[in-house]
PDB file of C-alpha atoms and ligand atoms in Angstrom:
ATOM      1  CA  MET A 557     -33.400 -12.760  -0.072  1.00 46.00           C
ATOM      2  CA  PHE A 558     -32.070 -13.528   3.385  1.00 49.00           C
ATOM      3  CA  LEU A 559     -28.573 -14.386   2.149  1.00 49.00           C
ATOM      4  CA  LYS A 560     -28.369 -11.277   0.055  1.00 50.00           C
ATOM      5  CA  ALA A 561     -29.317  -9.086   3.008  1.00 48.00           C
ATOM      6  CA  MET A 562     -26.678 -10.786   5.172  1.00 49.00           C
ATOM      7  CA  THR A 563     -23.984 -10.160   2.564  1.00 46.00           C
ATOM      8  CA  ILE A 564     -24.812  -6.485   2.329  1.00 46.00           C
ATOM      9  CA  ALA A 565     -24.831  -6.129   6.106  1.00 47.00           C
ATOM     10  CA  ALA A 566     -21.435  -7.828   6.384  1.00 47.00           C
ATOM     11  CA  MET A 567     -19.955  -5.655   3.652  1.00 49.00           C
ATOM     12  CA  SER A 568     -21.118  -2.396   5.164  1.00 46.00           C
ATOM     13  CA  LEU A 569     -19.871  -3.446   8.592  1.00 49.00           C
ATOM     14  CA  ALA A 570     -16.405  -4.174   7.209  1.00 48.00           C
ATOM     15  CA  GLY A 571     -16.440  -0.859   5.394  1.00 46.00           C
ATOM     16  CA  SER A 572     -17.314   1.181   8.455  1.00 47.00           C
ATOM     17  CA  VAL A 573     -14.633  -0.482  10.603  1.00 48.00           C
ATOM     18  CA  ALA A 574     -11.957   0.184   7.986  1.00 48.00           C
ATOM     19  CA  MET A 575     -13.003   3.815   7.765  1.00 55.00           C
ATOM     20  CA  ALA A 576     -13.233   4.430  11.501  1.00 59.00           C
ATOM     21  CA  ALA A 577      -9.774   3.331  12.549  1.00 78.00           C
ATOM     22  CA  ASP A 578      -6.469   4.658  11.311  1.00 93.00           C
ATOM     23  CA  CYS A 579      -4.092   2.087  12.745  1.00 98.00           C
ATOM     24  CA  SER A 580      -0.872   3.913  11.981  1.00 98.00           C
ATOM     25  CA  PHE A 581       1.002   7.024  13.053  1.00 98.00           C
ATOM     26  CA  THR A 582       4.163   8.798  11.946  1.00 98.00           C
ATOM     27  CA  ILE A 583       6.273  10.588  14.529  1.00 98.00           C
ATOM     28  CA  GLU A 584       9.291  12.713  13.691  1.00 98.00           C
ATOM     29  CA  GLY A 585      12.495  13.326  15.612  1.00 98.00           C
ATOM     30  CA  ASN A 586      14.825  16.208  14.776  1.00 98.00           C
ATOM     31  CA  ASP A 587      18.319  17.571  15.445  1.00 98.00           C
ATOM     32  CA  GLN A 588      16.904  19.754  18.248  1.00 98.00           C
ATOM     33  CA  MET A 589      16.170  16.601  20.276  1.00 98.00           C
ATOM     34  CA  GLN A 590      12.405  16.847  19.854  1.00 98.00           C
ATOM     35  CA  TYR A 591       9.594  14.509  18.908  1.00 98.00           C
ATOM     36  CA  SER A 592       6.772  15.905  16.776  1.00 98.00           C
ATOM     37  CA  ALA A 593       4.105  14.495  19.112  1.00 98.00           C
ATOM     38  CA  LYS A 594       3.532  14.416  22.862  1.00 98.00           C
ATOM     39  CA  GLU A 595       0.620  12.011  22.675  1.00 98.00           C
ATOM     40  CA  ILE A 596      -0.374   9.074  20.476  1.00 97.00           C
ATOM     41  CA  THR A 597      -3.848   7.560  20.601  1.00 97.00           C
ATOM     42  CA  ILE A 598      -4.431   4.027  19.334  1.00 97.00           C
ATOM     43  CA  PRO A 599      -8.083   3.478  18.384  1.00 96.00           C
ATOM     44  CA  ALA A 600      -9.719   0.588  20.245  1.00 94.00           C
ATOM     45  CA  GLU A 601     -10.541  -1.157  16.926  1.00 95.00           C
ATOM     46  CA  CYS A 602      -6.848  -1.615  16.018  1.00 97.00           C
ATOM     47  CA  THR A 603      -5.458  -5.104  16.630  1.00 96.00           C
ATOM     48  CA  ALA A 604      -2.067  -3.863  15.433  1.00 97.00           C
ATOM     49  CA  PHE A 605      -0.855  -0.281  15.259  1.00 98.00           C
ATOM     50  CA  GLU A 606       2.110   0.750  13.133  1.00 98.00           C
ATOM     51  CA  VAL A 607       4.358   3.563  14.301  1.00 98.00           C
ATOM     52  CA  THR A 608       6.908   5.012  11.885  1.00 98.00           C
ATOM     53  CA  LEU A 609       9.735   7.117  13.245  1.00 98.00           C
ATOM     54  CA  VAL A 610      11.255   9.590  10.789  1.00 98.00           C
ATOM     55  CA  HIS A 611      14.476  11.383  11.715  1.00 98.00           C
ATOM     56  CA  THR A 612      14.124  14.700   9.891  1.00 98.00           C
ATOM     57  CA  GLY A 613      17.550  15.985  10.955  1.00 98.00           C
ATOM     58  CA  LYS A 614      21.044  15.567   9.521  1.00 98.00           C
ATOM     59  CA  LEU A 615      23.098  14.459  12.529  1.00 98.00           C
ATOM     60  CA  PRO A 616      24.345  10.857  12.664  1.00 98.00           C
ATOM     61  CA  LYS A 617      22.947   8.145  14.890  1.00 97.00           C
ATOM     62  CA  ALA A 618      26.003   8.203  17.184  1.00 96.00           C
ATOM     63  CA  THR A 619      25.485  11.835  18.220  1.00 97.00           C
ATOM     64  CA  MET A 620      21.735  12.474  17.735  1.00 98.00           C
ATOM     65  CA  GLY A 621      20.121   9.059  17.344  1.00 98.00           C
ATOM     66  CA  HIS A 622      16.413   8.684  17.997  1.00 98.00           C
ATOM     67  CA  GLY A 623      14.475   5.566  18.846  1.00 98.00           C
ATOM     68  CA  PHE A 624      10.998   4.816  20.111  1.00 98.00           C
ATOM     69  CA  VAL A 625      10.220   2.608  23.086  1.00 98.00           C
ATOM     70  CA  VAL A 626       6.736   1.851  24.462  1.00 98.00           C
ATOM     71  CA  THR A 627       6.365   0.861  28.089  1.00 98.00           C
ATOM     72  CA  LYS A 628       3.995   1.245  31.032  1.00 98.00           C
ATOM     73  CA  THR A 629       4.312   4.722  32.513  1.00 98.00           C
ATOM     74  CA  SER A 630       5.071   3.081  35.869  1.00 98.00           C
ATOM     75  CA  ASP A 631       8.126   1.374  34.254  1.00 98.00           C
ATOM     76  CA  LEU A 632       9.321   4.456  32.374  1.00 97.00           C
ATOM     77  CA  ALA A 633      11.965   5.768  34.780  1.00 95.00           C
ATOM     78  CA  GLY A 634      13.322   2.328  35.701  1.00 97.00           C
ATOM     79  CA  LEU A 635      13.537   1.089  32.117  1.00 98.00           C
ATOM     80  CA  SER A 636      15.218   4.214  30.802  1.00 96.00           C
ATOM     81  CA  SER A 637      17.894   4.179  33.508  1.00 94.00           C
ATOM     82  CA  ALA A 638      18.496   0.438  33.019  1.00 96.00           C
ATOM     83  CA  GLY A 639      18.992   1.226  29.336  1.00 96.00           C
ATOM     84  CA  LEU A 640      21.987   3.436  30.034  1.00 92.00           C
ATOM     85  CA  ALA A 641      23.980   0.369  31.089  1.00 93.00           C
ATOM     86  CA  ALA A 642      22.882  -1.588  27.985  1.00 96.00           C
ATOM     87  CA  GLY A 643      25.025   0.532  25.656  1.00 94.00           C
ATOM     88  CA  ALA A 644      24.788   1.646  22.055  1.00 94.00           C
ATOM     89  CA  ALA A 645      25.000  -1.912  20.682  1.00 95.00           C
ATOM     90  CA  ASN A 646      21.610  -2.565  22.305  1.00 97.00           C
ATOM     91  CA  ASN A 647      20.117   0.806  21.337  1.00 97.00           C
ATOM     92  CA  HIS A 648      20.355   1.776  25.021  1.00 97.00           C
ATOM     93  CA  VAL A 649      17.540  -0.641  25.887  1.00 98.00           C
ATOM     94  CA  PRO A 650      18.164  -3.718  28.078  1.00 97.00           C
ATOM     95  CA  PRO A 651      17.952  -6.732  25.714  1.00 96.00           C
ATOM     96  CA  GLY A 652      14.943  -8.987  26.280  1.00 96.00           C
ATOM     97  CA  ASP A 653      13.498  -6.732  28.971  1.00 98.00           C
ATOM     98  CA  ALA A 654       9.846  -7.635  29.617  1.00 97.00           C
ATOM     99  CA  ARG A 655       9.009  -3.981  30.296  1.00 98.00           C
ATOM    100  CA  VAL A 656       9.507  -3.193  26.592  1.00 98.00           C
ATOM    101  CA  ILE A 657       6.113  -3.451  24.880  1.00 98.00           C
ATOM    102  CA  ALA A 658       7.421  -2.328  21.483  1.00 98.00           C
ATOM    103  CA  MET A 659      10.476  -0.537  20.173  1.00 98.00           C
ATOM    104  CA  ILE A 660      12.082   1.031  17.140  1.00 98.00           C
ATOM    105  CA  PRO A 661      15.911   0.864  17.190  1.00 98.00           C
ATOM    106  CA  LEU A 662      17.883   4.110  16.866  1.00 98.00           C
ATOM    107  CA  VAL A 663      17.925   5.923  13.530  1.00 98.00           C
ATOM    108  CA  GLY A 664      20.122   8.823  12.417  1.00 98.00           C
ATOM    109  CA  GLY A 665      19.357  11.891  10.311  1.00 98.00           C
ATOM    110  CA  GLY A 666      17.440  11.131   7.111  1.00 98.00           C
ATOM    111  CA  GLU A 667      16.558   7.613   8.210  1.00 98.00           C
ATOM    112  CA  LYS A 668      13.283   6.040   9.253  1.00 98.00           C
ATOM    113  CA  ALA A 669      12.033   2.799  10.780  1.00 98.00           C
ATOM    114  CA  SER A 670       8.733   1.276  11.853  1.00 98.00           C
ATOM    115  CA  VAL A 671       7.281  -1.056  14.427  1.00 98.00           C
ATOM    116  CA  LYS A 672       3.922  -2.798  14.681  1.00 98.00           C
ATOM    117  CA  ILE A 673       2.481  -2.666  18.179  1.00 98.00           C
ATOM    118  CA  ASP A 674       0.433  -5.740  19.053  1.00 96.00           C
ATOM    119  CA  THR A 675      -2.469  -4.144  20.920  1.00 97.00           C
ATOM    120  CA  SER A 676      -3.299  -7.423  22.697  1.00 96.00           C
ATOM    121  CA  LYS A 677      -0.334  -6.424  24.904  1.00 95.00           C
ATOM    122  CA  LEU A 678      -2.144  -3.233  25.907  1.00 97.00           C
ATOM    123  CA  GLU A 679      -5.004  -2.767  28.341  1.00 96.00           C
ATOM    124  CA  LYS A 680      -7.746  -0.362  27.375  1.00 95.00           C
ATOM    125  CA  GLY A 681      -7.399   2.746  29.505  1.00 92.00           C
ATOM    126  CA  GLY A 682      -3.942   1.657  30.729  1.00 94.00           C
ATOM    127  CA  ASP A 683      -1.243   4.218  31.395  1.00 97.00           C
ATOM    128  CA  TYR A 684       1.488   3.906  28.746  1.00 98.00           C
ATOM    129  CA  SER A 685       4.338   6.096  27.590  1.00 98.00           C
ATOM    130  CA  PHE A 686       6.833   6.269  24.756  1.00 98.00           C
ATOM    131  CA  TYR A 687      10.364   7.655  24.932  1.00 98.00           C
ATOM    132  CA  CYS A 688      13.646   7.968  23.079  1.00 98.00           C
ATOM    133  CA  PRO A 689      16.298   5.695  24.621  1.00 98.00           C
ATOM    134  CA  PHE A 690      19.306   7.737  23.420  1.00 98.00           C
ATOM    135  CA  PRO A 691      21.236   8.856  26.538  1.00 96.00           C
ATOM    136  CA  GLY A 692      20.059  12.277  27.716  1.00 95.00           C
ATOM    137  CA  HIS A 693      17.006  12.407  25.427  1.00 97.00           C
ATOM    138  CA  PHE A 694      14.593  10.839  27.899  1.00 94.00           C
ATOM    139  CA  ALA A 695      14.051  14.124  29.759  1.00 93.00           C
ATOM    140  CA  VAL A 696      12.392  15.810  26.772  1.00 96.00           C
ATOM    141  CA  MET A 697      11.682  13.075  24.205  1.00 98.00           C
ATOM    142  CA  LYS A 698       8.735  11.290  25.769  1.00 98.00           C
ATOM    143  CA  GLY A 699       4.964  11.277  25.609  1.00 98.00           C
ATOM    144  CA  LYS A 700       1.747   9.503  26.447  1.00 98.00           C
ATOM    145  CA  LEU A 701       0.375   6.514  24.613  1.00 98.00           C
ATOM    146  CA  ILE A 702      -3.348   5.942  24.929  1.00 97.00           C
ATOM    147  CA  PHE A 703      -5.212   2.821  23.843  1.00 96.00           C
ATOM    148  CA  GLY A 704      -8.983   2.834  23.371  1.00 91.00           C
TER     149      GLY A 704
HETATM  150 ZN1   ZN B 968      16.408  10.939  20.690  1.00 73.49          ZN
END
């Protein structure tokens, strides 16, 4: 009796957690230099959160590439300007920079790519942002990332 009750309790707990948290998000970038979202919320239950970036435009990566970089909001301006010196070969992000929490390399029109964000790198209630590292896109292609 006791064991059976425990099993049912464990099963319903697992079921409710799986239902409560959607640990993925798709964001689009277009030829008008816009993201489809200004804010992404990662539910507190997610240990990993998958972001997929879909470039819905037609322009090539070299002229209208879009990427996705997650950093602390306090590092946003510094990281994006440091990226300008890193060049296209590095997706305009300084290689190995500790300020990068997660990133998706540049994609061109019709392409997509994903990244899994390890949420153990995020503090609940911390102030995070995402942005596109392509030169000149930072001014408009950025948003808030909220965890918890
Ligand atoms: Zn872009």
